[in-house]
mmCIF file of C-alpha atoms in Angstrom:
data_model
loop_
_atom_site.group_PDB
_atom_site.id
_atom_site.type_symbol
_atom_site.label_atom_id
_atom_site.label_comp_id
_atom_site.label_asym_id
_atom_site.label_seq_id
_atom_site.Cartn_x
_atom_site.Cartn_y
_atom_site.Cartn_z
ATOM 1 C CA MET A 1 -47.860 -3.282 -1.923
ATOM 2 C CA THR A 2 -45.468 -5.891 -0.596
ATOM 3 C CA LEU A 3 -45.657 -8.839 -2.285
ATOM 4 C CA VAL A 4 -45.806 -12.896 -0.360
ATOM 5 C CA MET A 5 -43.872 -15.129 -1.701
ATOM 6 C CA GLY A 6 -44.156 -19.221 -0.468
ATOM 7 C CA ILE A 7 -41.669 -21.559 -0.247
ATOM 8 C CA VAL A 8 -41.798 -24.698 -2.095
ATOM 9 C CA ASN A 9 -38.943 -26.990 -1.155
ATOM 10 C CA VAL A 10 -39.709 -30.508 -3.381
ATOM 11 C CA THR A 11 -36.441 -31.235 -1.624
ATOM 12 C CA PRO A 12 -35.055 -34.098 1.241
ATOM 13 C CA ASP A 13 -32.960 -31.671 3.529
ATOM 14 C CA SER A 14 -33.695 -28.277 3.160
ATOM 15 C CA PHE A 15 -32.843 -26.608 6.850
ATOM 16 C CA SER A 16 -36.673 -26.517 8.319
ATOM 17 C CA ASP A 17 -38.867 -28.033 6.395
ATOM 18 C CA GLY A 18 -36.595 -30.969 4.017
ATOM 19 C CA GLY A 19 -39.114 -34.012 3.336
ATOM 20 C CA ARG A 20 -42.031 -32.487 4.177
ATOM 21 C CA TYR A 21 -42.767 -31.928 -0.144
ATOM 22 C CA ALA A 22 -40.325 -34.544 -1.402
ATOM 23 C CA ASP A 23 -42.638 -35.883 -4.003
ATOM 24 C CA ALA A 24 -44.253 -33.422 -6.914
ATOM 25 C CA GLU A 25 -47.832 -34.137 -4.976
ATOM 26 C CA ALA A 26 -47.860 -33.059 -2.273
ATOM 27 C CA ALA A 27 -45.272 -30.024 -2.781
ATOM 28 C CA VAL A 28 -47.780 -29.340 -5.487
ATOM 29 C CA ALA A 29 -51.178 -28.923 -3.074
ATOM 30 C CA HIS A 30 -48.525 -27.289 -0.389
ATOM 31 C CA GLY A 31 -48.067 -24.446 -2.572
ATOM 32 C CA LEU A 32 -51.740 -24.684 -3.870
ATOM 33 C CA ALA A 33 -52.380 -24.329 0.089
ATOM 34 C CA LEU A 34 -50.050 -21.095 0.100
ATOM 35 C CA ARG A 35 -52.096 -19.599 -2.699
ATOM 36 C CA ALA A 36 -55.086 -19.862 -0.819
ATOM 37 C CA GLN A 37 -52.951 -18.228 2.366
ATOM 38 C CA GLY A 38 -52.360 -15.482 0.033
ATOM 39 C CA ALA A 39 -49.132 -16.547 -1.584
ATOM 40 C CA HIS A 40 -48.241 -14.040 -4.587
ATOM 41 C CA ILE A 41 -45.283 -16.317 -5.758
ATOM 42 C CA LEU A 42 -44.792 -19.801 -4.978
ATOM 43 C CA ASP A 43 -40.496 -21.130 -5.094
ATOM 44 C CA VAL A 44 -39.863 -24.226 -6.191
ATOM 45 C CA GLY A 45 -36.546 -25.252 -5.167
ATOM 46 C CA GLY A 46 -35.116 -28.902 -5.819
ATOM 47 C CA GLU A 47 -31.822 -27.657 -4.230
ATOM 48 C CA SER A 48 -31.229 -27.151 -1.242
ATOM 49 C CA THR A 49 -29.138 -23.881 -0.255
ATOM 50 C CA ARG A 50 -28.691 -25.021 3.749
ATOM 51 C CA PRO A 51 -25.220 -24.426 5.261
ATOM 52 C CA GLY A 52 -23.351 -27.335 4.904
ATOM 53 C CA ALA A 53 -25.949 -28.960 2.506
ATOM 54 C CA GLU A 54 -24.174 -30.572 -0.705
ATOM 55 C CA ARG A 55 -24.759 -29.595 -4.028
ATOM 56 C CA VAL A 56 -27.265 -32.317 -6.228
ATOM 57 C CA ASP A 57 -27.185 -33.359 -9.758
ATOM 58 C CA PRO A 58 -29.356 -30.851 -12.111
ATOM 59 C CA ARG A 59 -31.426 -33.782 -13.712
ATOM 60 C CA LEU A 60 -31.832 -35.082 -10.722
ATOM 61 C CA GLU A 61 -33.150 -31.241 -8.875
ATOM 62 C CA GLN A 62 -35.038 -31.018 -12.806
ATOM 63 C CA ASP A 63 -36.874 -34.168 -11.676
ATOM 64 C CA ARG A 64 -38.555 -32.847 -8.899
ATOM 65 C CA ALA A 65 -38.717 -29.612 -9.056
ATOM 66 C CA LEU A 66 -40.173 -29.662 -12.766
ATOM 67 C CA PRO A 67 -43.548 -31.414 -12.662
ATOM 68 C CA VAL A 68 -43.913 -28.701 -9.192
ATOM 69 C CA VAL A 69 -43.411 -25.755 -11.213
ATOM 70 C CA ARG A 70 -45.759 -26.966 -14.724
ATOM 71 C CA ALA A 71 -48.772 -27.638 -12.260
ATOM 72 C CA LEU A 72 -48.728 -24.505 -9.565
ATOM 73 C CA ALA A 73 -47.834 -22.353 -13.300
ATOM 74 C CA ASP A 74 -50.992 -24.625 -15.409
ATOM 75 C CA ALA A 75 -53.178 -23.637 -12.489
ATOM 76 C CA GLY A 76 -51.993 -19.914 -12.941
ATOM 77 C CA ILE A 77 -50.482 -19.478 -10.325
ATOM 78 C CA ALA A 78 -46.936 -16.821 -10.722
ATOM 79 C CA VAL A 79 -44.193 -19.566 -9.938
ATOM 80 C CA SER A 80 -40.353 -19.082 -9.267
ATOM 81 C CA ILE A 81 -37.669 -21.390 -9.469
ATOM 82 C CA ASP A 82 -34.925 -21.050 -6.927
ATOM 83 C CA THR A 83 -32.446 -22.876 -8.676
ATOM 84 C CA MET A 84 -28.357 -22.103 -9.075
ATOM 85 C CA ASN A 85 -28.152 -24.296 -12.503
ATOM 86 C CA ALA A 86 -28.594 -22.138 -15.693
ATOM 87 C CA VAL A 87 -29.883 -25.683 -17.416
ATOM 88 C CA THR A 88 -32.747 -25.707 -14.540
ATOM 89 C CA ALA A 89 -33.543 -22.266 -14.812
ATOM 90 C CA VAL A 90 -33.993 -22.488 -18.667
ATOM 91 C CA ALA A 91 -36.200 -25.876 -17.896
ATOM 92 C CA ALA A 92 -38.054 -24.325 -15.528
ATOM 93 C CA VAL A 93 -39.045 -21.277 -17.367
ATOM 94 C CA GLU A 94 -40.252 -23.564 -20.698
ATOM 95 C CA ALA A 95 -42.556 -25.481 -17.539
ATOM 96 C CA GLY A 96 -43.852 -21.657 -16.569
ATOM 97 C CA ALA A 97 -41.899 -20.619 -14.198
ATOM 98 C CA ARG A 98 -41.537 -16.214 -14.843
ATOM 99 C CA ILE A 99 -39.036 -15.968 -12.386
ATOM 100 C CA VAL A 100 -35.247 -17.571 -11.847
ATOM 101 C CA ASN A 101 -34.260 -16.833 -7.893
ATOM 102 C CA ASP A 102 -30.223 -17.422 -8.308
ATOM 103 C CA VAL A 103 -29.375 -17.855 -4.302
ATOM 104 C CA SER A 104 -25.713 -17.235 -6.375
ATOM 105 C CA GLY A 105 -26.613 -14.054 -7.821
ATOM 106 C CA GLY A 106 -25.271 -15.992 -10.902
ATOM 107 C CA LEU A 107 -22.036 -16.445 -9.532
ATOM 108 C CA ALA A 108 -22.033 -20.418 -9.431
ATOM 109 C CA ASP A 109 -23.064 -20.590 -12.857
ATOM 110 C CA PRO A 110 -21.195 -18.072 -16.041
ATOM 111 C CA GLU A 111 -23.727 -19.324 -18.221
ATOM 112 C CA MET A 112 -26.760 -18.447 -15.955
ATOM 113 C CA PHE A 113 -27.333 -15.100 -16.809
ATOM 114 C CA ALA A 114 -26.992 -15.146 -20.998
ATOM 115 C CA ALA A 115 -29.631 -18.166 -19.974
ATOM 116 C CA VAL A 116 -31.993 -15.959 -17.924
ATOM 117 C CA ALA A 117 -31.545 -12.822 -20.338
ATOM 118 C CA SER A 118 -32.650 -14.855 -23.617
ATOM 119 C CA SER A 119 -35.612 -16.702 -21.729
ATOM 120 C CA GLY A 120 -37.013 -13.327 -20.588
ATOM 121 C CA ALA A 121 -37.850 -14.779 -17.230
ATOM 122 C CA ASP A 122 -37.363 -11.976 -14.222
ATOM 123 C CA ILE A 123 -33.742 -12.863 -11.826
ATOM 124 C CA VAL A 124 -33.361 -12.865 -8.380
ATOM 125 C CA ILE A 125 -29.587 -12.238 -7.851
ATOM 126 C CA SER A 126 -28.926 -12.853 -4.335
ATOM 127 C CA HIS A 127 -25.599 -11.251 -2.366
ATOM 128 C CA TRP A 128 -23.476 -14.513 -2.318
ATOM 129 C CA ARG A 129 -19.778 -15.477 -1.427
ATOM 130 C CA GLY A 130 -19.786 -19.237 -1.773
ATOM 131 C CA HIS A 131 -21.291 -22.266 -1.698
ATOM 132 C CA SER A 132 -23.087 -23.862 1.398
ATOM 133 C CA ALA A 133 -20.669 -26.128 2.661
ATOM 134 C CA ASP A 134 -17.528 -22.855 3.744
ATOM 135 C CA MET A 135 -19.543 -19.818 2.767
ATOM 136 C CA TYR A 136 -19.117 -19.206 6.584
ATOM 137 C CA ALA A 137 -15.912 -18.320 6.182
ATOM 138 C CA ARG A 138 -15.934 -15.570 3.676
ATOM 139 C CA ALA A 139 -18.455 -13.789 6.678
ATOM 140 C CA GLN A 140 -15.575 -11.568 6.160
ATOM 141 C CA TYR A 141 -16.744 -7.282 6.004
ATOM 142 C CA ALA A 142 -15.571 -4.286 7.146
ATOM 143 C CA ASP A 143 -18.442 -3.090 6.287
ATOM 144 C CA VAL A 144 -21.241 -5.397 5.998
ATOM 145 C CA ALA A 145 -24.135 -3.070 4.376
ATOM 146 C CA THR A 146 -21.855 -1.320 2.112
ATOM 147 C CA GLU A 147 -19.984 -4.035 0.740
ATOM 148 C CA VAL A 148 -23.380 -5.738 0.290
ATOM 149 C CA VAL A 149 -24.696 -2.963 -1.876
ATOM 150 C CA THR A 150 -21.546 -2.811 -3.880
ATOM 151 C CA GLU A 151 -21.409 -6.362 -4.792
ATOM 152 C CA LEU A 152 -25.155 -6.425 -5.462
ATOM 153 C CA ALA A 153 -24.679 -3.030 -7.816
ATOM 154 C CA SER A 154 -22.026 -4.896 -9.675
ATOM 155 C CA ARG A 155 -23.881 -8.063 -10.195
ATOM 156 C CA VAL A 156 -26.999 -5.546 -12.043
ATOM 157 C CA ASP A 157 -24.180 -4.441 -14.118
ATOM 158 C CA GLU A 158 -22.721 -7.428 -15.050
ATOM 159 C CA ALA A 159 -26.617 -8.937 -15.663
ATOM 160 C CA ALA A 160 -26.881 -5.341 -17.657
ATOM 161 C CA ALA A 161 -24.020 -6.935 -19.829
ATOM 162 C CA ALA A 162 -25.439 -10.024 -20.609
ATOM 163 C CA GLY A 163 -28.745 -8.455 -21.963
ATOM 164 C CA ILE A 164 -30.918 -8.361 -18.980
ATOM 165 C CA ALA A 165 -32.094 -4.759 -18.370
ATOM 166 C CA PRO A 166 -32.526 -3.983 -14.597
ATOM 167 C CA SER A 167 -36.404 -4.053 -14.998
ATOM 168 C CA ARG A 168 -36.286 -7.494 -14.565
ATOM 169 C CA VAL A 169 -33.663 -7.559 -11.617
ATOM 170 C CA ILE A 170 -34.499 -8.440 -7.889
ATOM 171 C CA LEU A 171 -32.720 -8.260 -5.318
ATOM 172 C CA ASP A 172 -31.858 -10.236 -2.440
ATOM 173 C CA PRO A 173 -29.345 -9.461 0.598
ATOM 174 C CA GLY A 174 -29.029 -12.546 1.325
ATOM 175 C CA VAL A 175 -29.771 -12.780 4.630
ATOM 176 C CA GLY A 176 -28.007 -15.891 6.083
ATOM 177 C CA PHE A 177 -25.721 -16.431 3.148
ATOM 178 C CA GLY A 178 -22.328 -16.170 4.385
ATOM 179 C CA LYS A 179 -23.069 -14.123 6.814
ATOM 180 C CA LYS A 180 -22.879 -14.084 11.401
ATOM 181 C CA GLY A 181 -25.143 -13.463 13.408
ATOM 182 C CA ALA A 182 -25.095 -9.788 14.114
ATOM 183 C CA GLN A 183 -24.529 -9.767 10.023
ATOM 184 C CA ASN A 184 -27.546 -10.054 9.500
ATOM 185 C CA TRP A 185 -29.193 -7.536 11.571
ATOM 186 C CA ALA A 186 -26.208 -4.946 10.315
ATOM 187 C CA THR A 187 -27.877 -6.116 6.658
ATOM 188 C CA LEU A 188 -31.040 -5.826 7.179
ATOM 189 C CA GLN A 189 -31.100 -2.424 9.444
ATOM 190 C CA GLY A 190 -29.444 -1.216 5.365
ATOM 191 C CA LEU A 191 -32.335 -2.561 3.611
ATOM 192 C CA GLY A 192 -33.147 0.641 2.460
ATOM 193 C CA ARG A 193 -29.739 1.616 0.935
ATOM 194 C CA LEU A 194 -30.520 -1.260 -1.101
ATOM 195 C CA VAL A 195 -34.102 -0.449 -1.674
ATOM 196 C CA ALA A 196 -32.636 2.823 -3.314
ATOM 197 C CA VAL A 197 -29.926 0.821 -6.111
ATOM 198 C CA GLY A 198 -33.149 0.893 -7.645
ATOM 199 C CA PRO A 199 -34.742 -2.700 -8.801
ATOM 200 C CA ARG A 200 -36.729 -4.490 -6.803
ATOM 201 C CA VAL A 201 -36.244 -6.219 -3.113
ATOM 202 C CA LEU A 202 -36.870 -9.227 -2.324
ATOM 203 C CA VAL A 203 -36.268 -9.716 1.400
ATOM 204 C CA GLY A 204 -36.187 -13.737 2.993
ATOM 205 C CA THR A 205 -35.432 -14.171 6.897
ATOM 206 C CA SER A 206 -37.768 -17.415 7.256
ATOM 207 C CA ARG A 207 -36.914 -19.308 10.027
ATOM 208 C CA LYS A 208 -33.058 -18.420 9.500
ATOM 209 C CA ARG A 209 -30.474 -19.101 12.482
ATOM 210 C CA PHE A 210 -29.836 -15.904 13.187
ATOM 211 C CA LEU A 211 -33.703 -15.070 14.301
ATOM 212 C CA ALA A 212 -33.522 -18.025 16.466
ATOM 213 C CA GLU A 213 -29.932 -16.487 17.853
ATOM 214 C CA ALA A 214 -31.922 -13.411 19.075
ATOM 215 C CA LEU A 215 -34.970 -15.438 20.404
ATOM 216 C CA ALA A 216 -32.894 -17.976 22.040
ATOM 217 C CA GLU A 217 -30.221 -15.345 23.992
ATOM 218 C CA PRO A 218 -32.527 -13.203 26.309
ATOM 219 C CA ARG A 219 -32.881 -16.902 27.881
ATOM 220 C CA GLU A 220 -29.943 -18.807 27.807
ATOM 221 C CA GLU A 221 -31.529 -21.147 25.203
ATOM 222 C CA ASP A 222 -30.258 -23.300 22.591
ATOM 223 C CA PRO A 223 -30.457 -21.433 18.943
ATOM 224 C CA ALA A 224 -32.155 -25.500 17.361
ATOM 225 C CA GLU A 225 -34.617 -25.557 20.220
ATOM 226 C CA VAL A 226 -36.012 -22.455 19.268
ATOM 227 C CA SER A 227 -39.628 -23.972 18.282
ATOM 228 C CA GLU A 228 -40.475 -23.136 14.551
ATOM 229 C CA ASP A 229 -43.525 -21.710 15.571
ATOM 230 C CA ARG A 230 -41.328 -18.957 17.361
ATOM 231 C CA ARG A 231 -39.385 -18.849 14.871
ATOM 232 C CA ASP A 232 -41.831 -18.515 12.259
ATOM 233 C CA LEU A 233 -42.807 -14.451 15.054
ATOM 234 C CA ALA A 234 -39.702 -13.573 14.409
ATOM 235 C CA THR A 235 -39.945 -13.939 10.414
ATOM 236 C CA ALA A 236 -43.749 -12.052 10.798
ATOM 237 C CA VAL A 237 -42.128 -9.330 13.089
ATOM 238 C CA THR A 238 -38.783 -8.360 10.108
ATOM 239 C CA SER A 239 -41.014 -9.547 7.176
ATOM 240 C CA VAL A 240 -42.920 -6.359 7.996
ATOM 241 C CA LEU A 241 -40.221 -3.814 8.861
ATOM 242 C CA ALA A 242 -38.888 -5.486 5.787
ATOM 243 C CA ALA A 243 -41.374 -3.903 3.396
ATOM 244 C CA GLN A 244 -41.885 -0.191 5.446
ATOM 245 C CA ALA A 245 -38.095 -0.529 4.831
ATOM 246 C CA GLY A 246 -39.712 -0.683 1.000
ATOM 247 C CA ALA A 247 -39.621 -4.641 -0.028
ATOM 248 C CA TRP A 248 -40.686 -5.161 -2.861
ATOM 249 C CA ALA A 249 -41.439 -9.033 -1.413
ATOM 250 C CA VAL A 250 -40.679 -11.066 1.308
ATOM 251 C CA ARG A 251 -40.443 -14.970 1.326
ATOM 252 C CA VAL A 252 -41.366 -17.220 3.457
ATOM 253 C CA HIS A 253 -42.661 -20.436 4.956
ATOM 254 C CA ASP A 254 -44.796 -20.158 6.858
ATOM 255 C CA VAL A 255 -47.791 -17.356 4.062
ATOM 256 C CA ALA A 256 -50.766 -17.049 6.857
ATOM 257 C CA ALA A 257 -49.039 -15.591 9.906
ATOM 258 C CA THR A 258 -46.812 -12.909 7.699
ATOM 259 C CA SER A 259 -49.714 -12.208 5.199
ATOM 260 C CA ASP A 260 -51.437 -11.065 8.757
ATOM 261 C CA ALA A 261 -48.728 -9.625 10.075
ATOM 262 C CA LEU A 262 -48.811 -7.450 6.546
ATOM 263 C CA VAL A 263 -51.928 -6.864 6.941
ATOM 264 C CA VAL A 264 -52.443 -5.416 9.538
ATOM 265 C CA ALA A 265 -49.059 -3.141 9.504
ATOM 266 C CA ARG A 266 -51.019 -1.487 6.644
ATOM 267 C CA SER A 267 -54.348 -0.815 8.831
ATOM 268 C CA TRP A 268 -52.138 0.335 10.848
ATOM 269 C CA GLU A 269 -50.757 2.982 8.458
ATOM 270 C CA GLY A 270 -53.811 3.213 7.415
ATOM 271 C CA ASP A 271 -54.001 2.088 4.424
ATOM 272 C CA SER A 272 -57.055 -1.371 3.853
ATOM 273 C CA ARG A 273 -56.291 -1.763 0.262
ATOM 274 C CA TRP A 274 -54.946 -5.192 0.983
ATOM 275 C CA ALA A 275 -55.515 -7.051 -1.973
ATOM 276 C CA SER A 276 -54.957 -10.967 -2.182
ATOM 277 C CA PRO A 277 -57.773 -12.162 -4.102
ATOM 278 C CA THR A 278 -56.825 -15.737 -3.172
ATOM 279 C CA ARG A 279 -57.039 -15.487 0.422
ATOM 280 C CA SER A 280 -59.498 -17.475 1.450
ATOM 281 C CA ARG A 281 -58.525 -17.920 5.343
#
C-alpha cells in the first residue's frame, strides 16, 4: 500500500500555503486534521524550499518546527522533519521525528549523513542540483530520467559509506527541483527505473507549477492563475500514477483528495484492503 505523507509547513513563505500555519498551535491543529483525513506520516518543515526562497538560520527553523514535531510525535503520529540542516535534523529526531527529509540529498550540509547515521532515523534523499535561488540554472540534462537515477544511486552509496544502510533510505526524484516543465514529466515517466534501484521511493508533485502548466495549456491560461483545487486534483492523479509505478509514499497538501483517489484506484484493481485506521471521513 502506498502511504500518504501530509505536508505541514510552519513557514511564512512556502509557495502554496505559506503563512496559513505559521504558528505552532495552528500547525499542530492542521497536522491532526491531516492525520484524521488519512495521512500516515506528517512532514514538518520550518524553511521554505520554493523557487527563489532564501535560507533561514537553523535556530529560527528549529523555533518554528520543533514544537510542532514534538506535539505531533507525542500524539503518536509518525513525523518527518523537512530540513537541509544536520543540527535541525538531530534536534527533530530528539523531539520525536522518525524520518529526516532532506531535499538536498545530503549535499547542502556535509554533516547530514553522519548526523542521521548516528541518530538512527530514516532519511529521504532527494535529487538536487542546487538551492532554490538558482536551481533552474542547473536544469540541463541529456536524459533527465537516467541522470536522476544515476545521481541518486551515487547518493545512496555516499549514505552507506557514512553508516546509513539502504534499508533506512527513501529516494525522492525531486520533482520541481532543478527541473523545468517537461523535465518533470520525463522524470515521472522514468519512475519505475528509480523504484528498481531498491530503496523506498517518495514522490511529491503537490500543487507544483508543472501541473499548473499542463492544466493551463489547453485553456491558454496563465499557470499562476490555475486554482488550488485544480492543482489538488492533478496532484491526486499523479499520486495514483506514482503508486501504480511502485512509489512507497506520496507527499501532498490535500490529504483527503489523494487518499480518496488511492482508495478508488485500489478498488479498481480489486484490492479493498485499504488500511488507514485514522481515516474518519
